[in-house]
Short mmCIF file of C-alpha atoms in Angstrom, two decimals:
data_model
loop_
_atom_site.label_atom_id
_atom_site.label_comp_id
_atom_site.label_asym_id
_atom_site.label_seq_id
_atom_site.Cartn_x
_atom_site.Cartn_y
_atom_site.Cartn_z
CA UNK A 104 3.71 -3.72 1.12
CA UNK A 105 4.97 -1.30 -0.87
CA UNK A 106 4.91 -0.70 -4.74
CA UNK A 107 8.20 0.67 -6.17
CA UNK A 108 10.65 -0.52 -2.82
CA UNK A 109 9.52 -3.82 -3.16
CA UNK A 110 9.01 -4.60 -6.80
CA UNK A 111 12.41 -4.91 -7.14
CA UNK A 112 13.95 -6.42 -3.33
CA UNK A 113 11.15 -8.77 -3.35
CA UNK A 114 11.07 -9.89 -6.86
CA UNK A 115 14.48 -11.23 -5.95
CA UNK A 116 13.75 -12.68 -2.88
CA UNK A 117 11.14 -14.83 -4.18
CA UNK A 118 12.34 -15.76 -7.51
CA UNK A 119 14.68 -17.90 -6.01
CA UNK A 120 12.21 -20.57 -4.62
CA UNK A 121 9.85 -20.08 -7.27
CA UNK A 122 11.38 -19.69 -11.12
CA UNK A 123 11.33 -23.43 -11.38
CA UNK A 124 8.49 -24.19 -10.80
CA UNK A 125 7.14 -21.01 -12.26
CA UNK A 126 8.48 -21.68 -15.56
CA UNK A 127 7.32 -25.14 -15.35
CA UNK A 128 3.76 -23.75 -14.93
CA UNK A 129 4.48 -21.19 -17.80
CA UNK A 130 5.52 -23.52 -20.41
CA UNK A 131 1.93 -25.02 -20.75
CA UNK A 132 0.11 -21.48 -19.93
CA UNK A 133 -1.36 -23.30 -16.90
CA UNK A 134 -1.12 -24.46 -13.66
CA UNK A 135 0.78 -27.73 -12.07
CA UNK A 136 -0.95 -31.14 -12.01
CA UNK A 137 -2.26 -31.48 -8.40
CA UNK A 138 -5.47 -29.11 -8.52
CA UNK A 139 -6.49 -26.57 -6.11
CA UNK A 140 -7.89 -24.68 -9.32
CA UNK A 141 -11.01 -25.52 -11.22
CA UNK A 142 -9.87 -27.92 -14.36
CA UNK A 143 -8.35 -25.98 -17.76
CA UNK A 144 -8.85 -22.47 -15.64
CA UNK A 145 -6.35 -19.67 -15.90
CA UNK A 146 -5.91 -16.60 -14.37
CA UNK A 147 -8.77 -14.09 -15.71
CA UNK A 148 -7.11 -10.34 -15.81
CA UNK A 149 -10.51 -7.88 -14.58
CA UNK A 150 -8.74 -4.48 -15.09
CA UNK A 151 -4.96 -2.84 -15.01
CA UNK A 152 -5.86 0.53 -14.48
CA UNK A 153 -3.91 0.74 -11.67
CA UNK A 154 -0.32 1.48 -10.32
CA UNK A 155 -0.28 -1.33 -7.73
CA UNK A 156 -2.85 -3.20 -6.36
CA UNK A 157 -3.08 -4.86 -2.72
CA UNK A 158 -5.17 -5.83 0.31
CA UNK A 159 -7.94 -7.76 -0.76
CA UNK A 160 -10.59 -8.86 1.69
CA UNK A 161 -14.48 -9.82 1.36
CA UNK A 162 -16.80 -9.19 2.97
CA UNK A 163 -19.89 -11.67 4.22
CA UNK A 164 -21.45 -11.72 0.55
CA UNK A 165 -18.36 -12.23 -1.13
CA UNK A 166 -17.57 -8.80 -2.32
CA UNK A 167 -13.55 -7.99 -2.75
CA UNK A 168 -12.43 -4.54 -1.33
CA UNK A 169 -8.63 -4.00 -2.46
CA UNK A 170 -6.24 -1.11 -1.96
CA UNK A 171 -4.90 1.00 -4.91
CA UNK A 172 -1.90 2.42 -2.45
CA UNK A 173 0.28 4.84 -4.75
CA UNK A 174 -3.52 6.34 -5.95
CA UNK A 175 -4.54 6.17 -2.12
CA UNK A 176 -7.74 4.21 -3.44
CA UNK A 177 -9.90 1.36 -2.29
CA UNK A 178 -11.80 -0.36 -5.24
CA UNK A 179 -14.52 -2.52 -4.72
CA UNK A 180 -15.49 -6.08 -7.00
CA UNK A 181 -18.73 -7.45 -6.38
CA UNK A 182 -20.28 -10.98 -6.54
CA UNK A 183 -21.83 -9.95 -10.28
CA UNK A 184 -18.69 -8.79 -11.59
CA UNK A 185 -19.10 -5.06 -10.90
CA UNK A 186 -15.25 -3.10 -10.30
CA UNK A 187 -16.17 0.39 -8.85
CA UNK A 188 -14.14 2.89 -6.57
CA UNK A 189 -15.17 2.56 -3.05
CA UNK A 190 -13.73 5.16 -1.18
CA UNK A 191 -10.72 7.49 -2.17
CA UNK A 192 -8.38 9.28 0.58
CA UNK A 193 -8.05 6.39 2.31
CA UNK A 194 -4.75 7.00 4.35
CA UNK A 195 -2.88 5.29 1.90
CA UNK A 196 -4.27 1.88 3.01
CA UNK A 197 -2.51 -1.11 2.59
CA UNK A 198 -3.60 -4.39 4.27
CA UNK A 199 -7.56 -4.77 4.50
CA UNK A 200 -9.78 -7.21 6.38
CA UNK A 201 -13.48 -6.90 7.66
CA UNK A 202 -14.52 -7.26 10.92
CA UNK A 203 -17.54 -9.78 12.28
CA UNK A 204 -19.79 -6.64 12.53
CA UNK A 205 -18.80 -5.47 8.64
CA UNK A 206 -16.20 -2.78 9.24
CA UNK A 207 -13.06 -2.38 7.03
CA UNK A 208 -9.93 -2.41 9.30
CA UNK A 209 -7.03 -1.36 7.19
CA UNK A 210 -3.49 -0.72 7.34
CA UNK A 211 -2.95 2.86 6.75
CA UNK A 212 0.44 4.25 6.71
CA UNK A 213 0.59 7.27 5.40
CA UNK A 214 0.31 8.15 9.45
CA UNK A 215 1.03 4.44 10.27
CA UNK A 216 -1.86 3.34 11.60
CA UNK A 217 -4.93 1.23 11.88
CA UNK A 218 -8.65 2.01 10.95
CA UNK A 219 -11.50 1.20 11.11
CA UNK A 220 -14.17 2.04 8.36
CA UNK A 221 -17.62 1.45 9.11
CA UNK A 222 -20.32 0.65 5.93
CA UNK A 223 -21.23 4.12 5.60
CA UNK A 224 -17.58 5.08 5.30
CA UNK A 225 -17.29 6.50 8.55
CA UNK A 226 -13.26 6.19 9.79
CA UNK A 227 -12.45 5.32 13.26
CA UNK A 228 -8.80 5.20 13.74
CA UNK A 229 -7.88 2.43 16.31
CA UNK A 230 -4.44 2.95 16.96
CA UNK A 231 -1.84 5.63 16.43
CA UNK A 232 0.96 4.76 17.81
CA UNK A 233 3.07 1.85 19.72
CA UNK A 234 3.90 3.19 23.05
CA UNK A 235 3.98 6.98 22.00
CA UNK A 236 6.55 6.04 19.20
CA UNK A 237 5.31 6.14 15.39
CA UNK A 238 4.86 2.47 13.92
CA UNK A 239 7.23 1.49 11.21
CA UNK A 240 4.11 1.02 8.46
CA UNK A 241 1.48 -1.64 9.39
CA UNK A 242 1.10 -3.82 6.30
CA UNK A 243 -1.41 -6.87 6.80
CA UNK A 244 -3.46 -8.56 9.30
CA UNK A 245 -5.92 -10.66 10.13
CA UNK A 246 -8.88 -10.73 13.11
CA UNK A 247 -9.31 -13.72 15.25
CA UNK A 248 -12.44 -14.91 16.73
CA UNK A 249 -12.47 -12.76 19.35
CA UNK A 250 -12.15 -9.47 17.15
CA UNK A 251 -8.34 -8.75 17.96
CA UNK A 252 -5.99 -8.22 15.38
CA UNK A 253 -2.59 -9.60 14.38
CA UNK A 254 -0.75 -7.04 12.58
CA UNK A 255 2.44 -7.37 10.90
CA UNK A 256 4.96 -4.11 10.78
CA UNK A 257 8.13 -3.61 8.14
CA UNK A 258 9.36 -0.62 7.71
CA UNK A 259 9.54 0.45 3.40
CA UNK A 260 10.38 3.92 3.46
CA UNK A 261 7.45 5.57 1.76
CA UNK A 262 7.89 8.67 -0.86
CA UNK A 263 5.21 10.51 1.17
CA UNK A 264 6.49 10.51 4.55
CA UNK A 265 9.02 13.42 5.55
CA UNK A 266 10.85 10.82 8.11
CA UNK A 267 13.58 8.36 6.77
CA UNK A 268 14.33 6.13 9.12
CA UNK A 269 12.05 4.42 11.93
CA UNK A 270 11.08 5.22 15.15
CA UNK A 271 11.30 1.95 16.36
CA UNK A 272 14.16 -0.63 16.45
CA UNK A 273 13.36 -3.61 14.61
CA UNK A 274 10.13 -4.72 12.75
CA UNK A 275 7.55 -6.74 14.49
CA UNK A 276 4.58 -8.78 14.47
CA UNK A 277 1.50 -7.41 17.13
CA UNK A 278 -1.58 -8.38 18.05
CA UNK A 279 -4.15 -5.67 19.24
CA UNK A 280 -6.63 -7.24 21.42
CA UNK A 281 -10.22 -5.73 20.79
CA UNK A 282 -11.18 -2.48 22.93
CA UNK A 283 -7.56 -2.20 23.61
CA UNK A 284 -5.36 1.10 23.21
CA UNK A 285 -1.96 -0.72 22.67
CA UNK A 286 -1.05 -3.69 21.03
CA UNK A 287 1.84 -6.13 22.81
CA UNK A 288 4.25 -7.43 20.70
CA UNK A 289 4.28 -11.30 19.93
CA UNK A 290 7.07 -11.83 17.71
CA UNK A 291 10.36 -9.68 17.65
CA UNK A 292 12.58 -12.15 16.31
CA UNK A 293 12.02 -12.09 12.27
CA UNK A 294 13.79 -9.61 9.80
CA UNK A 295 11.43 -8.25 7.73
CA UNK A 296 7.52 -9.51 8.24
CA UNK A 297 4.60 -9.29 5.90
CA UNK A 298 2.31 -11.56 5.14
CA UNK A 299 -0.29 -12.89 7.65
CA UNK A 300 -3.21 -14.92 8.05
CA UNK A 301 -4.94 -17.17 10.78
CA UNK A 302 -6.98 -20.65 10.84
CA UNK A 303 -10.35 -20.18 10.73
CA UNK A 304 -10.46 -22.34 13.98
CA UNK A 305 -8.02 -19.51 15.55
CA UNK A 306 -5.38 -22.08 16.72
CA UNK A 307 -2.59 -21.33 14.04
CA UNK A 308 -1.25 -18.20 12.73
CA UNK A 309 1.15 -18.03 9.74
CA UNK A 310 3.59 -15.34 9.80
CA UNK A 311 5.77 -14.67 6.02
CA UNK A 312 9.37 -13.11 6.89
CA UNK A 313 10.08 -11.81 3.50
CA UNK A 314 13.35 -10.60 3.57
CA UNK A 315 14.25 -13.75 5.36
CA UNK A 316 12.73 -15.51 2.63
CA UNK A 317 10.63 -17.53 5.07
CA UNK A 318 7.11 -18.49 6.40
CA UNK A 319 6.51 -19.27 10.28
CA UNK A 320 3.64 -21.20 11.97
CA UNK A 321 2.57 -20.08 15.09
CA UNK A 322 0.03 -21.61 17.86
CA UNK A 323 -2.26 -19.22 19.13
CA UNK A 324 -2.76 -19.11 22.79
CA UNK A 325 -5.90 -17.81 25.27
CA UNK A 326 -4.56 -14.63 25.26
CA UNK A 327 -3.45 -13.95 21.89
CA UNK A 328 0.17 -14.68 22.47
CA UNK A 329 1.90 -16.63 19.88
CA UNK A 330 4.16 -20.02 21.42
CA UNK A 331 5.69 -22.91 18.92
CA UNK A 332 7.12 -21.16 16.15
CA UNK A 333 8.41 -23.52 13.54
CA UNK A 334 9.10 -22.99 10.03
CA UNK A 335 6.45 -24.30 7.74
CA UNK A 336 8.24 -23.34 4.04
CA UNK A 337 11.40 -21.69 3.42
CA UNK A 338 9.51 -19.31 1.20
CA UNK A 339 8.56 -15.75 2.07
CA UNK A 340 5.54 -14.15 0.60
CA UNK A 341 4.08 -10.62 0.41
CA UNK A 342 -0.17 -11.50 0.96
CA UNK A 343 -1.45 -14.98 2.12
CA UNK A 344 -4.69 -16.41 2.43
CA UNK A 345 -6.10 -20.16 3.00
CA UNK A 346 -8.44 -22.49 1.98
CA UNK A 347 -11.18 -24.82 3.05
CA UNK A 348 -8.51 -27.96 2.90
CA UNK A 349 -5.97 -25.44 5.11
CA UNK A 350 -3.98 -25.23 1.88
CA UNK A 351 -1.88 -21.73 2.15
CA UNK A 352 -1.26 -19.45 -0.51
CA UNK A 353 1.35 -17.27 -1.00
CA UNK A 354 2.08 -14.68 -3.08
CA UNK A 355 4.74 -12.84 -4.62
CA UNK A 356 6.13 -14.45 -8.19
CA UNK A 357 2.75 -16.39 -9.17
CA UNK A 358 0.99 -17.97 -6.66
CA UNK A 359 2.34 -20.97 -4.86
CA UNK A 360 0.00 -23.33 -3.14
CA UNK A 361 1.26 -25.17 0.05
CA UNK A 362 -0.90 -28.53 1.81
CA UNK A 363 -1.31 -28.14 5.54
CA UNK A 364 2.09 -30.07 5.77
CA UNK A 365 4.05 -27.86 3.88
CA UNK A 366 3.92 -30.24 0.65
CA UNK A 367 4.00 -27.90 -2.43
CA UNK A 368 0.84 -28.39 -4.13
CA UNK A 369 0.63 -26.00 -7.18
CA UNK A 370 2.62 -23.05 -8.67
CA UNK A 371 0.10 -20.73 -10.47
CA UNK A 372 1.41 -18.49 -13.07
CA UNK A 373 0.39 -14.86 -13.10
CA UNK A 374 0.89 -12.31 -15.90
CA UNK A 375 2.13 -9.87 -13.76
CA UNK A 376 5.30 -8.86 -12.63
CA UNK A 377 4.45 -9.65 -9.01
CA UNK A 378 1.12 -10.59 -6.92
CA UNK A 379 1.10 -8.63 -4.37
CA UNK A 380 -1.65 -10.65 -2.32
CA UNK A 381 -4.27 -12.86 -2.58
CA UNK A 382 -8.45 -13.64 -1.15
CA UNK A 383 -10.89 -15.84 -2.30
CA UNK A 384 -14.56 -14.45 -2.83
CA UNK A 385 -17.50 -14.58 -4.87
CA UNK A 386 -21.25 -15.73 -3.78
CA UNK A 387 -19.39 -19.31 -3.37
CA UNK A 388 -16.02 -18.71 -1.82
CA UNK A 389 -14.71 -20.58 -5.06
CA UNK A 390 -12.99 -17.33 -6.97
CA UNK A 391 -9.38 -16.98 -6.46
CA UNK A 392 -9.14 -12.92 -6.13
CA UNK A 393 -5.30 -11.72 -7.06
CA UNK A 394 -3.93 -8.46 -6.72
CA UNK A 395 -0.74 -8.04 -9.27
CA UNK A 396 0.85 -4.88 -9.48
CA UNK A 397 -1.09 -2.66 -12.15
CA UNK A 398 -4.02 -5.62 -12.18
CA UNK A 399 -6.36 -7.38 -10.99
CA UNK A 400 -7.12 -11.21 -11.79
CA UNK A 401 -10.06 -13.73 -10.76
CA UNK A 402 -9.09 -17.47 -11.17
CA UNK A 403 -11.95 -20.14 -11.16
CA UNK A 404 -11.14 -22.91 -8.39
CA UNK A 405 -12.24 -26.25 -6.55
CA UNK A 406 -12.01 -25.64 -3.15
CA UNK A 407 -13.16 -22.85 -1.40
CA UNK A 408 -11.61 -20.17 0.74
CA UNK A 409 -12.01 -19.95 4.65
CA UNK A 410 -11.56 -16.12 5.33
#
């Protein structure tokens, strides 16, 4: 999303679902009683050398790539522990997630659009524009099984573009399917969208309206259309990831942690202002990788993560 826009709109978007239970959390400096995290663990803070931190994906050995957006950074955090800059210039990327053949796709929207960055930090840029009109700002998405890509599209005006206003009317979700030019819409009906992420099983997608203060499941059909929207929590969220249970995880004040039925499960505190999103990684799957604001956090858990 974005780092000065939001810090503020969002912060009180979220707060209202979540200060209860945050401040429950709080109180005893950890998390709630039903467990998702690994017993007595807490939110470890890895560095907060940075203005505001988003994005995170791994990759197939469990290394976390995460965006740096106001420093137009991507840092890397591998399996032993390692933080080192992985590429800088990087179109001020957003939203990251790798690819099945170990490419980087990223939200970059300081032209609004989507790339595609190889190992040897080669950029392809897969999409420009939505019918010859400049995209709002993609944000996040996530790749199904057959390599197209959900993306989700608010418009935050940005400090570095010279437009102010969109070139679109409203903000959508899309899905790009692979080899394609132009992605069709498949959700034009939500207010402000953010957050997304997909079942590893590619039946279910879950889509966070923020500004709505809401987050949508979707089922996934053949061709990448989206049918059956329902609303799974009536809590928005900035990043969102899932787990091996089908737990989902959203971010924004803390970390909340939501059971395949939409039971809350845990509120995790975070020592940041706001989480921007959140990935699991590590050589197991079992480290709970959160981007908040100027920082960066690992949190030991029990179950492991499914992207």
């Amino acid at each position: 999303m974005h780092f000065g826009q939001k810090a503020g709109f969002l912060l009180a978007t979220l707060l209202l679902c979540s200060v209860t239970s945050f401040s429950r959390g709080s109180e005893t400096g950890r998390a709630d009683s039903v467990k998702v995290t690994a017993p007595g663990a807490m939110p470890k803070q890895i560095s907060s050398q940075f203005k505001f931190t988003e994005g995170p994906a791994v990759n197939k050995k469990g290394d976390i790539y995460f965006t740096d957006q106001p420093n137009d950074k991507i840092w890397k955090y591998d399996t032993d522990g390692n933080l080192s800059l992985y590429m800088d210039k990087t179109g001020r990327s957003n939203g990251l997630y790798f690819d099945q053949k170990g490419n980087l796709i990223a939200c970059a929207d300081e032209k609004d659009e989507l790339w595609s960055i190889n190992p040897k930090g080669k950029v392809t840029v897969l999409l420009a524009d939505f019918e010859g009109k400049r995209l709002n700002g993609p944000n996040d998405l996530w790749i199904d099984l057959k390599g197209g890509i959900y993306f989700t599209d608010p418009y935050y005006q940005r400090d570095y573009w010279q437009r102010t206003k969109p070139d679109l009317d409203g903000q959508k979700v899309y899905y790009l399917p692979k080899g394609k030019k132009q992605p069709v819409i498949v959700d034009d009906k939500l207010m402000q969208p953010n957050g997304i992420v997909g079942t590893p099983d590619g039946k279910f997608l879950y889509v966070a309206d923020i500004r709505d203060n809401k987050t949508y499941k979707y089922q996934i059909n053949s061709d990448g259309s989206l049918t059956n929207r329902q609303l799974f929590v009536p809590q928005g969220s900035d990043g969102m990831t899932l787990d091996e249970q089908g737990n989902l995880y959203l971010s924004g004040k803390g970390v909340t942690v939501y059971s395949p039925s939409g039971e809350k499960l845990q509120t995790i505190p975070v020592p940041s202002r706001w989480v921007g999103n959140i990935c699991f990684g590590g050589k197991d799957r079992k480290t709970l990788f959160i981007t908040a604001s100027e920082s960066v956090y690992t949190l030991a858990m029990q179950v492991k993560g499914v992207e």
